[in-house]
Amino acid sequence: MTVTTPALDVVDLGDPATFADHDLDAFWRTLRDTYPVYWNPPVDGRRGFWVLSRYNDIMAAYRDDVHFTSERGNVLVTLLGGGDAGAGRMLAVTDGHRHHELRKILQRVLSPRVLSEVAAAVRVNTRQLIREAVEAGGCDFAEQIASRIPMTTISNLLGVPEQDRDHLLAQTKAALSSDAEDVDEVDSEMARNEILMYFMDMVEERRESPGDDVISMLVASSIDGVPLSDEDIVLNCYSLIIGGDETSRLTMIDGVHTLAAQPEQWRRLKHGEVAIDTAVDEVLRWASPTMHFGRSVVGETELHGVQLRPGEIVTLWHASGNRDERIFDRPGTFDLGRTPNKHLAFGYGPHFCIGSYLAKVEIAELLMALRDFTTGFERTGAALPIRSNFLTGFSSLPVRFRPDHSGMKEVD
Ligand code: HEM
């Protein structure tokens, strides 16, 4: 595959192929420097949209729930498709009072204190997977390890039975990203519906025999005295699984891909020269797995001399903001010791990622397991990029691990 630097007017940020076929570094820099409020023109009958590329503008837009709303979708696919079916009910696409109340409910199950058991299970699971892969000499890291960490974690949280997890994982992949070029929006839609139907059955089960999982807790929750409906619960389970699986998975894959290519940074991690938490943040900044989120304008406002009018779509590009030289020193350098590192990977403001703690635990456990059980690793085949205008990363990453025999002797 040839990756080219395109001219400004041939880049269509709505087209998934753009990201697989082009190196956009120069494009983003031009936008940040010259066109901070850029208009991605309509293509083939699809609407045009605004593109914000500077870190400070993205932060300001995330904070501003007066001029912007999430209720007409928060990613290009729904914003361009005319809205999100979960609007006003699913956390990410709900604003105002209801968002505040729903977030309080979900925060109860996603706070560090409540998650301590889930976090302990992440550690055991991650260390076992890495140990097995190191003993085997290598694996497809994306398929055999990264696919199994976030999905197991979210499934534990939601109480999804073991035998259903592979099926659910396949549907999640189809719902959001695509490994193959010929998967279209109809297939994604079907996958999304399948996930929703799966959770509908689970909600019914939990109403009859509640357990101590998130679904049972949601079944018992109400907002302003009105219990959450089956649909509300299903949509928010969907949002946890979609929000929590693929993003963390792609970040881990990118972390291993980058460390395999940057031996000096791996050495710093291996020899304890960088704090794990600091390294996790740089892995997140570097991967920026969600390339954008978006909003619809509800109140006319101006930015850098450009009028943004009600009804228009504004997209906020982490892919650019996390490389903004106005904020980050040497933004194009992967530096595991980077401080400060106020990256945008989890967004900002009222919709700031509610799963950020869990995601950081997963990435930290991965880095610690690699540090303890291997002396190093390298790629043994091509990394296969996903095709999406929302997520970035790889669906396949073959690697060979060199065992750290003294670390492997350790009993967890
Ligand atoms: C929101 C990124 C992991 C669940 C968000 C937002 C971003 C983000 C940027 C803000 C969206 C917006 O403003 O429209 C990420 C990344 C992750 C990750 C990069 C991993 C590396 C997780 C996990 C979960 C999760 C593990 C669940 C356990 C959610 C939910 C929201 C959200 C439910 C909506 C929050 C709200 O609207 O109040 N995430 N996320 N995410 N994330 Fe994550």
Short mmCIF file of C-alpha atoms and ligand atoms in Angstrom, two decimals:
data_model
loop_
_atom_site.label_atom_id
_atom_site.label_comp_id
_atom_site.label_asym_id
_atom_site.label_seq_id
_atom_site.Cartn_x
_atom_site.Cartn_y
_atom_site.Cartn_z
CA MET A 1 0.00 0.00 0.00
CA THR A 2 1.34 3.46 -0.89
CA VAL A 3 0.71 6.14 1.70
CA THR A 4 0.86 9.60 0.13
CA THR A 5 0.74 13.19 1.32
CA PRO A 6 -2.34 14.64 -0.38
CA ALA A 7 -3.12 18.16 -1.55
CA LEU A 8 -5.55 20.00 0.72
CA ASP A 9 -8.51 19.88 -1.66
CA VAL A 10 -8.35 16.14 -2.30
CA VAL A 11 -8.67 15.19 1.38
CA ASP A 12 -12.18 14.12 2.35
CA LEU A 13 -12.30 13.49 6.07
CA GLY A 14 -15.65 11.77 5.70
CA ASP A 15 -14.14 8.99 3.62
CA PRO A 16 -12.59 6.06 5.58
CA ALA A 17 -10.12 5.42 2.73
CA THR A 18 -8.53 8.84 3.33
CA PHE A 19 -6.90 7.65 6.53
CA ALA A 20 -5.58 4.35 5.22
CA ASP A 21 -4.19 5.79 1.98
CA HIS A 22 -2.72 9.11 3.09
CA ASP A 23 -0.18 10.42 5.56
CA LEU A 24 -2.10 13.38 6.98
CA ASP A 25 0.62 14.96 9.17
CA ALA A 26 1.32 17.78 6.70
CA PHE A 27 -2.40 18.25 6.05
CA TRP A 28 -3.13 18.71 9.76
CA ARG A 29 -0.24 21.11 10.20
CA THR A 30 -1.51 23.27 7.32
CA LEU A 31 -4.98 23.31 8.85
CA ARG A 32 -3.65 24.24 12.31
CA ASP A 33 -1.45 27.01 10.90
CA THR A 34 -3.65 28.44 8.17
CA TYR A 35 -7.22 27.14 8.29
CA PRO A 36 -8.06 26.50 11.96
CA VAL A 37 -11.76 26.45 11.07
CA TYR A 38 -11.73 24.42 7.87
CA TRP A 39 -14.72 23.45 5.73
CA ASN A 40 -14.72 19.86 4.51
CA PRO A 41 -16.91 20.32 1.43
CA PRO A 42 -19.92 18.14 0.57
CA VAL A 43 -19.02 15.02 -1.43
CA ASP A 44 -21.39 12.89 -3.52
CA GLY A 45 -24.52 14.31 -1.92
CA ARG A 46 -23.08 14.01 1.60
CA ARG A 47 -23.16 17.23 3.70
CA GLY A 48 -20.09 19.31 4.37
CA PHE A 49 -18.81 19.93 7.91
CA TRP A 50 -16.46 22.15 9.89
CA VAL A 51 -13.11 20.81 11.04
CA LEU A 52 -11.34 22.09 14.17
CA SER A 53 -7.69 21.11 14.39
CA ARG A 54 -6.13 23.25 17.13
CA TYR A 55 -5.96 21.89 20.66
CA ASN A 56 -7.37 25.03 22.32
CA ASP A 57 -10.28 25.28 19.89
CA ILE A 58 -11.14 21.62 20.42
CA MET A 59 -11.08 22.05 24.22
CA ALA A 60 -13.28 25.15 23.98
CA ALA A 61 -15.81 23.35 21.79
CA TYR A 62 -15.90 20.33 24.13
CA ARG A 63 -16.60 22.66 27.05
CA ASP A 64 -19.32 24.61 25.25
CA ASP A 65 -22.68 22.92 25.66
CA VAL A 66 -24.52 26.18 25.01
CA HIS A 67 -23.67 26.63 21.31
CA PHE A 68 -23.08 22.92 20.61
CA THR A 69 -25.09 19.76 21.24
CA SER A 70 -24.30 16.03 21.16
CA GLU A 71 -27.96 15.12 20.81
CA ARG A 72 -27.86 14.95 16.99
CA GLY A 73 -24.93 12.53 17.03
CA ASN A 74 -21.32 12.85 18.21
CA VAL A 75 -19.40 11.11 15.40
CA LEU A 76 -19.43 11.75 11.65
CA VAL A 77 -21.38 8.63 10.78
CA THR A 78 -24.41 9.68 12.85
CA LEU A 79 -24.00 13.44 12.37
CA LEU A 80 -24.03 12.97 8.59
CA GLY A 81 -26.66 10.28 8.74
CA GLY A 82 -29.17 12.65 10.28
CA GLY A 83 -28.90 11.80 13.98
CA ASP A 84 -28.38 9.09 16.57
CA ALA A 85 -31.16 6.66 17.48
CA GLY A 86 -30.00 6.84 21.11
CA ALA A 87 -30.33 10.65 21.35
CA GLY A 88 -31.60 11.81 24.72
CA ARG A 89 -31.23 8.30 26.19
CA MET A 90 -27.65 7.11 25.60
CA LEU A 91 -25.13 8.96 27.75
CA ALA A 92 -22.80 10.14 24.97
CA VAL A 93 -25.65 11.63 22.92
CA THR A 94 -27.67 13.12 25.77
CA ASP A 95 -27.20 16.65 27.12
CA GLY A 96 -28.37 18.78 30.01
CA HIS A 97 -30.14 17.53 33.15
CA ARG A 98 -30.75 13.99 31.91
CA HIS A 99 -27.09 13.62 30.89
CA HIS A 100 -26.02 14.81 34.34
CA GLU A 101 -28.30 12.32 36.13
CA LEU A 102 -27.45 9.39 33.86
CA ARG A 103 -23.76 10.12 34.23
CA LYS A 104 -24.10 10.04 38.03
CA ILE A 105 -25.65 6.57 37.78
CA LEU A 106 -22.94 5.22 35.46
CA GLN A 107 -20.18 6.89 37.46
CA ARG A 108 -21.18 4.82 40.45
CA VAL A 109 -20.14 1.65 38.65
CA LEU A 110 -17.09 3.12 36.92
CA SER A 111 -15.40 4.90 39.83
CA PRO A 112 -11.93 3.68 40.89
CA ARG A 113 -13.27 2.53 44.28
CA VAL A 114 -16.02 0.36 42.83
CA LEU A 115 -13.78 -0.94 40.07
CA SER A 116 -11.05 -2.34 42.32
CA GLU A 117 -12.22 -5.92 41.76
CA VAL A 118 -12.53 -5.44 38.01
CA ALA A 119 -9.05 -3.86 37.97
CA ALA A 120 -7.58 -6.85 39.85
CA ALA A 121 -9.13 -9.18 37.25
CA VAL A 122 -7.63 -7.06 34.43
CA ARG A 123 -4.20 -7.63 35.97
CA VAL A 124 -4.61 -11.42 36.22
CA ASN A 125 -6.05 -11.71 32.70
CA THR A 126 -3.41 -9.49 31.07
CA ARG A 127 -0.47 -11.18 32.76
CA GLN A 128 -1.75 -14.60 31.82
CA LEU A 129 -2.25 -13.64 28.15
CA ILE A 130 1.20 -12.07 27.86
CA ARG A 131 2.87 -14.97 29.66
CA GLU A 132 1.25 -17.48 27.29
CA ALA A 133 2.23 -15.47 24.22
CA VAL A 134 5.83 -15.13 25.43
CA GLU A 135 6.01 -18.86 26.12
CA ALA A 136 4.67 -19.53 22.63
CA GLY A 137 7.35 -17.20 21.20
CA GLY A 138 4.89 -14.85 19.54
CA CYS A 139 1.35 -14.26 18.38
CA ASP A 140 -0.91 -11.90 16.52
CA PHE A 141 -1.02 -9.33 19.30
CA ALA A 142 -4.20 -7.72 17.96
CA GLU A 143 -6.16 -10.94 17.59
CA GLN A 144 -4.88 -12.97 20.50
CA ILE A 145 -4.16 -10.46 23.23
CA ALA A 146 -5.60 -6.99 22.66
CA SER A 147 -8.96 -8.43 21.58
CA ARG A 148 -9.25 -10.29 24.85
CA ILE A 149 -8.45 -7.62 27.43
CA PRO A 150 -11.09 -4.85 27.12
CA MET A 151 -13.82 -7.23 26.03
CA THR A 152 -13.24 -9.47 29.06
CA THR A 153 -13.19 -6.41 31.31
CA ILE A 154 -16.45 -4.92 30.00
CA SER A 155 -18.07 -8.35 29.91
CA ASN A 156 -17.15 -8.88 33.57
CA LEU A 157 -18.61 -5.51 34.39
CA LEU A 158 -21.85 -6.17 32.51
CA GLY A 159 -22.10 -9.83 33.50
CA VAL A 160 -21.90 -11.17 29.89
CA PRO A 161 -21.50 -14.97 30.04
CA GLU A 162 -18.21 -16.48 28.81
CA GLN A 163 -19.78 -18.34 25.87
CA ASP A 164 -21.26 -15.17 24.32
CA ARG A 165 -18.10 -13.06 24.35
CA ASP A 166 -16.54 -14.04 21.01
CA HIS A 167 -19.80 -13.40 19.20
CA LEU A 168 -20.19 -10.03 20.86
CA LEU A 169 -16.62 -9.09 20.01
CA ALA A 170 -17.18 -9.88 16.32
CA GLN A 171 -20.31 -7.72 16.31
CA THR A 172 -18.49 -4.85 18.02
CA LYS A 173 -15.77 -4.91 15.38
CA ALA A 174 -18.35 -4.90 12.58
CA ALA A 175 -20.39 -2.15 14.22
CA LEU A 176 -17.62 0.42 14.34
CA SER A 177 -14.61 -0.30 12.21
CA SER A 178 -13.87 -2.50 9.30
CA ASP A 179 -10.93 -4.75 8.51
CA ALA A 180 -12.14 -5.45 5.00
CA GLU A 181 -12.68 -2.87 2.29
CA ASP A 182 -16.09 -4.20 1.26
CA VAL A 183 -17.88 -3.99 4.63
CA ASP A 184 -20.52 -1.32 4.26
CA GLU A 185 -22.80 0.72 6.47
CA VAL A 186 -25.63 -1.84 6.14
CA ASP A 187 -23.45 -4.54 7.74
CA SER A 188 -22.45 -2.14 10.51
CA GLU A 189 -26.10 -1.29 11.14
CA MET A 190 -26.99 -4.97 11.38
CA ALA A 191 -24.17 -5.56 13.85
CA ARG A 192 -25.35 -2.64 15.98
CA ASN A 193 -28.88 -4.03 16.01
CA GLU A 194 -27.60 -7.43 17.01
CA ILE A 195 -25.78 -6.00 20.01
CA LEU A 196 -28.92 -4.12 21.06
CA MET A 197 -31.07 -7.24 20.78
CA TYR A 198 -28.55 -9.24 22.76
CA PHE A 199 -28.73 -6.76 25.64
CA MET A 200 -32.52 -6.61 25.45
CA ASP A 201 -32.56 -10.32 26.33
CA MET A 202 -30.09 -9.76 29.16
CA VAL A 203 -32.18 -6.94 30.66
CA GLU A 204 -35.23 -9.21 30.70
CA GLU A 205 -33.21 -11.91 32.45
CA ARG A 206 -31.88 -9.52 35.07
CA ARG A 207 -35.32 -8.13 35.81
CA GLU A 208 -36.33 -11.66 36.74
CA SER A 209 -33.18 -12.65 38.62
CA PRO A 210 -30.93 -9.69 39.51
CA GLY A 211 -27.22 -10.19 40.21
CA ASP A 212 -24.46 -7.76 41.27
CA ASP A 213 -23.54 -6.64 37.75
CA VAL A 214 -24.06 -3.28 36.03
CA ILE A 215 -27.21 -4.36 34.19
CA SER A 216 -28.91 -5.36 37.45
CA MET A 217 -27.86 -2.05 38.94
CA LEU A 218 -29.30 -0.11 35.98
CA VAL A 219 -32.53 -2.09 36.25
CA ALA A 220 -32.86 -0.76 39.81
CA SER A 221 -32.02 2.89 38.91
CA SER A 222 -34.32 5.83 38.23
CA ILE A 223 -34.06 9.46 37.12
CA ASP A 224 -36.41 11.99 38.76
CA GLY A 225 -38.35 9.10 40.25
CA VAL A 226 -38.91 7.33 36.90
CA PRO A 227 -37.17 3.95 36.52
CA LEU A 228 -34.87 3.56 33.52
CA SER A 229 -36.73 1.82 30.68
CA ASP A 230 -35.45 -1.38 29.06
CA GLU A 231 -34.47 0.68 26.04
CA ASP A 232 -32.49 3.18 28.14
CA ILE A 233 -30.59 0.36 29.79
CA VAL A 234 -29.87 -1.45 26.55
CA LEU A 235 -28.62 1.71 24.85
CA ASN A 236 -26.27 2.47 27.71
CA CYS A 237 -24.92 -1.09 27.83
CA TYR A 238 -24.29 -0.73 24.12
CA SER A 239 -22.49 2.51 24.77
CA LEU A 240 -20.23 0.91 27.41
CA ILE A 241 -19.32 -2.02 25.20
CA ILE A 242 -18.78 0.10 22.09
CA GLY A 243 -17.00 2.84 24.02
CA GLY A 244 -14.91 0.49 26.10
CA ASP A 245 -13.82 -2.28 23.80
CA GLU A 246 -12.44 -0.99 20.58
CA THR A 247 -10.85 2.22 21.84
CA SER A 248 -8.75 0.45 24.49
CA ARG A 249 -7.97 -2.41 22.13
CA LEU A 250 -6.65 -0.09 19.41
CA THR A 251 -4.60 1.87 21.94
CA MET A 252 -2.88 -1.28 23.20
CA ILE A 253 -2.16 -2.48 19.66
CA ASP A 254 -0.73 0.92 18.77
CA GLY A 255 1.39 0.91 21.94
CA VAL A 256 2.98 -2.43 21.04
CA HIS A 257 3.39 -1.41 17.40
CA THR A 258 5.16 1.80 18.42
CA LEU A 259 7.34 0.23 21.13
CA ALA A 260 8.47 -2.49 18.69
CA ALA A 261 9.61 0.26 16.33
CA GLN A 262 11.24 2.46 19.00
CA PRO A 263 13.81 0.40 20.94
CA GLU A 264 15.06 3.40 22.93
CA GLN A 265 11.60 4.06 24.38
CA TRP A 266 11.17 0.35 25.11
CA ARG A 267 14.52 0.36 26.93
CA ARG A 268 13.37 3.27 29.13
CA LEU A 269 10.20 1.37 30.02
CA LYS A 270 12.00 -1.92 30.62
CA HIS A 271 14.58 -0.32 32.92
CA GLY A 272 12.03 1.59 34.95
CA GLU A 273 13.30 4.98 33.78
CA VAL A 274 9.73 6.22 33.20
CA ALA A 275 6.72 6.05 35.49
CA ILE A 276 4.03 3.70 34.18
CA ASP A 277 1.27 6.32 34.49
CA THR A 278 3.33 8.80 32.49
CA ALA A 279 4.01 6.17 29.82
CA VAL A 280 0.29 5.32 29.64
CA ASP A 281 -0.58 8.93 28.85
CA GLU A 282 1.97 9.10 26.05
CA VAL A 283 0.68 5.83 24.59
CA LEU A 284 -2.79 7.40 24.62
CA ARG A 285 -1.65 10.69 23.07
CA TRP A 286 0.31 8.86 20.39
CA ALA A 287 -2.46 6.42 19.49
CA SER A 288 -5.36 8.93 19.67
CA PRO A 289 -7.60 5.97 18.73
CA THR A 290 -10.73 8.10 18.29
CA MET A 291 -9.62 10.49 15.56
CA HIS A 292 -12.56 12.81 16.01
CA PHE A 293 -15.78 13.49 17.86
CA GLY A 294 -18.36 16.00 16.74
CA ARG A 295 -21.22 18.29 17.67
CA SER A 296 -24.08 20.15 15.99
CA VAL A 297 -24.33 23.92 16.28
CA VAL A 298 -27.45 25.05 18.17
CA GLY A 299 -26.55 28.69 18.80
CA GLU A 300 -24.76 30.90 16.28
CA THR A 301 -21.15 31.54 17.29
CA GLU A 302 -17.92 32.77 15.77
CA LEU A 303 -14.47 31.21 15.75
CA HIS A 304 -11.40 32.78 14.13
CA GLY A 305 -13.67 35.05 12.10
CA VAL A 306 -15.84 32.20 10.82
CA GLN A 307 -19.58 32.12 11.59
CA LEU A 308 -20.84 28.72 12.75
CA ARG A 309 -24.58 28.56 12.15
CA PRO A 310 -27.33 26.47 13.79
CA GLY A 311 -27.72 23.08 12.14
CA GLU A 312 -24.11 22.88 10.98
CA ILE A 313 -21.77 20.07 11.98
CA VAL A 314 -18.49 20.77 13.78
CA THR A 315 -15.87 18.03 14.10
CA LEU A 316 -13.06 18.07 16.69
CA TRP A 317 -9.94 16.21 15.58
CA HIS A 318 -7.82 14.60 18.30
CA ALA A 319 -5.61 13.31 15.50
CA SER A 320 -4.49 16.93 15.09
CA GLY A 321 -5.02 18.45 18.54
CA ASN A 322 -2.78 15.83 20.15
CA ARG A 323 0.01 16.86 17.75
CA ASP A 324 -0.50 20.62 18.15
CA GLU A 325 2.93 22.26 18.44
CA ARG A 326 1.29 25.21 20.28
CA ILE A 327 0.76 22.85 23.23
CA PHE A 328 3.14 19.91 22.97
CA ASP A 329 6.90 20.19 22.87
CA ARG A 330 8.18 18.03 19.95
CA PRO A 331 4.66 16.70 19.26
CA GLY A 332 5.90 14.29 16.60
CA THR A 333 8.18 12.50 19.09
CA PHE A 334 6.96 9.51 21.06
CA ASP A 335 8.40 10.24 24.51
CA LEU A 336 7.27 7.89 27.29
CA GLY A 337 8.54 10.33 29.91
CA ARG A 338 6.54 13.28 28.55
CA THR A 339 5.27 15.66 31.27
CA PRO A 340 3.07 17.59 31.23
CA ASN A 341 0.86 15.63 28.85
CA LYS A 342 -2.67 16.97 28.86
CA HIS A 343 -3.71 15.02 25.78
CA LEU A 344 -7.21 15.00 24.34
CA ALA A 345 -7.59 11.26 23.89
CA PHE A 346 -10.47 11.13 26.39
CA GLY A 347 -12.12 14.36 25.24
CA TYR A 348 -12.92 17.14 27.70
CA GLY A 349 -15.81 18.85 29.48
CA PRO A 350 -19.21 17.37 30.36
CA HIS A 351 -18.79 14.29 28.12
CA PHE A 352 -15.19 13.53 29.20
CA CYS A 353 -14.71 9.77 28.88
CA ILE A 354 -16.39 8.05 31.79
CA GLY A 355 -14.26 4.92 31.24
CA SER A 356 -10.90 6.70 31.33
CA TYR A 357 -9.82 5.13 34.61
CA LEU A 358 -10.61 1.64 33.36
CA ALA A 359 -8.85 2.27 30.06
CA LYS A 360 -5.74 3.51 31.89
CA VAL A 361 -5.74 0.45 34.14
CA GLU A 362 -5.83 -1.81 31.08
CA ILE A 363 -2.99 -0.01 29.30
CA ALA A 364 -0.90 0.17 32.49
CA GLU A 365 -1.29 -3.57 33.12
CA LEU A 366 -0.27 -4.30 29.55
CA LEU A 367 2.88 -2.17 29.84
CA MET A 368 3.79 -3.77 33.18
CA ALA A 369 3.28 -7.31 31.88
CA LEU A 370 5.45 -6.57 28.82
CA ARG A 371 8.11 -5.00 31.04
CA ASP A 372 8.16 -7.97 33.40
CA PHE A 373 7.93 -10.92 30.97
CA THR A 374 9.86 -9.86 27.86
CA THR A 375 13.25 -8.38 27.11
CA GLY A 376 11.83 -7.03 23.85
CA PHE A 377 9.62 -7.78 20.89
CA GLU A 378 9.46 -7.14 17.17
CA ARG A 379 6.94 -7.17 14.41
CA THR A 380 7.11 -10.29 12.23
CA GLY A 381 4.62 -9.29 9.53
CA ALA A 382 2.59 -6.39 8.24
CA ALA A 383 0.26 -4.55 10.60
CA LEU A 384 -3.17 -4.36 8.98
CA PRO A 385 -4.80 -0.90 9.26
CA ILE A 386 -8.53 -0.67 9.94
CA ARG A 387 -10.66 1.44 7.60
CA SER A 388 -12.67 4.04 9.43
CA ASN A 389 -13.12 7.81 9.53
CA PHE A 390 -13.57 7.62 13.33
CA LEU A 391 -11.10 5.11 14.73
CA THR A 392 -7.48 4.56 13.80
CA GLY A 393 -5.21 1.58 14.38
CA PHE A 394 -4.54 -1.99 13.34
CA SER A 395 -6.61 -5.15 13.31
CA SER A 396 -3.63 -7.47 12.97
CA LEU A 397 -0.13 -7.19 14.46
CA PRO A 398 2.10 -10.27 14.31
CA VAL A 399 4.91 -10.05 16.90
CA ARG A 400 7.72 -12.20 18.29
CA PHE A 401 8.51 -11.91 22.00
CA ARG A 402 11.93 -12.48 23.58
CA PRO A 403 11.34 -13.96 27.05
CA ASP A 404 12.69 -12.38 30.21
CA HIS A 405 13.44 -15.63 32.03
CA SER A 406 13.85 -14.09 35.46
CA GLY A 407 10.59 -12.14 35.11
CA MET A 408 8.77 -15.26 33.90
CA LYS A 409 9.84 -17.14 37.05
CA GLU A 410 8.04 -14.63 39.21
CA VAL A 411 4.78 -15.87 40.74
CA ASP A 412 2.01 -13.26 40.47
C1 HEM B 1 -16.79 9.24 26.13
C2 HEM B 1 -12.40 8.17 24.35
C3 HEM B 1 -12.39 4.02 26.90
C4 HEM B 1 -17.10 4.66 27.78
C5 HEM B 1 -15.58 9.33 25.49
C6 HEM B 1 -15.12 10.51 24.80
C7 HEM B 1 -13.89 10.19 24.30
C8 HEM B 1 -13.56 8.84 24.68
C9 HEM B 1 -12.99 11.12 23.49
C10 HEM B 1 -15.87 11.84 24.66
C11 HEM B 1 -16.93 11.75 23.57
C12 HEM B 1 -17.65 13.06 23.33
O1 HEM B 1 -17.32 14.08 23.94
O2 HEM B 1 -18.57 13.08 22.47
C13 HEM B 1 -12.03 6.94 24.89
C14 HEM B 1 -10.73 6.32 24.69
C15 HEM B 1 -10.72 5.14 25.41
C16 HEM B 1 -12.02 5.03 26.05
C17 HEM B 1 -9.61 6.89 23.83
C18 HEM B 1 -9.66 4.09 25.57
C19 HEM B 1 -8.39 4.26 25.29
C20 HEM B 1 -13.64 3.85 27.43
C21 HEM B 1 -14.07 2.78 28.28
C22 HEM B 1 -15.40 2.95 28.50
C23 HEM B 1 -15.81 4.15 27.81
C24 HEM B 1 -13.14 1.68 28.81
C25 HEM B 1 -16.36 2.12 29.32
C26 HEM B 1 -16.06 1.34 30.29
C27 HEM B 1 -17.40 5.95 27.40
C28 HEM B 1 -18.72 6.54 27.56
C29 HEM B 1 -18.63 7.87 27.12
C30 HEM B 1 -17.27 8.05 26.67
C31 HEM B 1 -19.97 5.83 28.11
C32 HEM B 1 -19.73 8.93 27.11
C33 HEM B 1 -19.53 9.84 28.32
C34 HEM B 1 -20.51 10.99 28.37
O3 HEM B 1 -21.09 11.33 27.34
O4 HEM B 1 -20.71 11.58 29.46
N1 HEM B 1 -14.62 8.33 25.42
N2 HEM B 1 -12.77 6.13 25.69
N3 HEM B 1 -14.72 4.68 27.18
N4 HEM B 1 -16.56 6.89 26.87
FE1 HEM B 1 -14.64 6.55 26.38
#
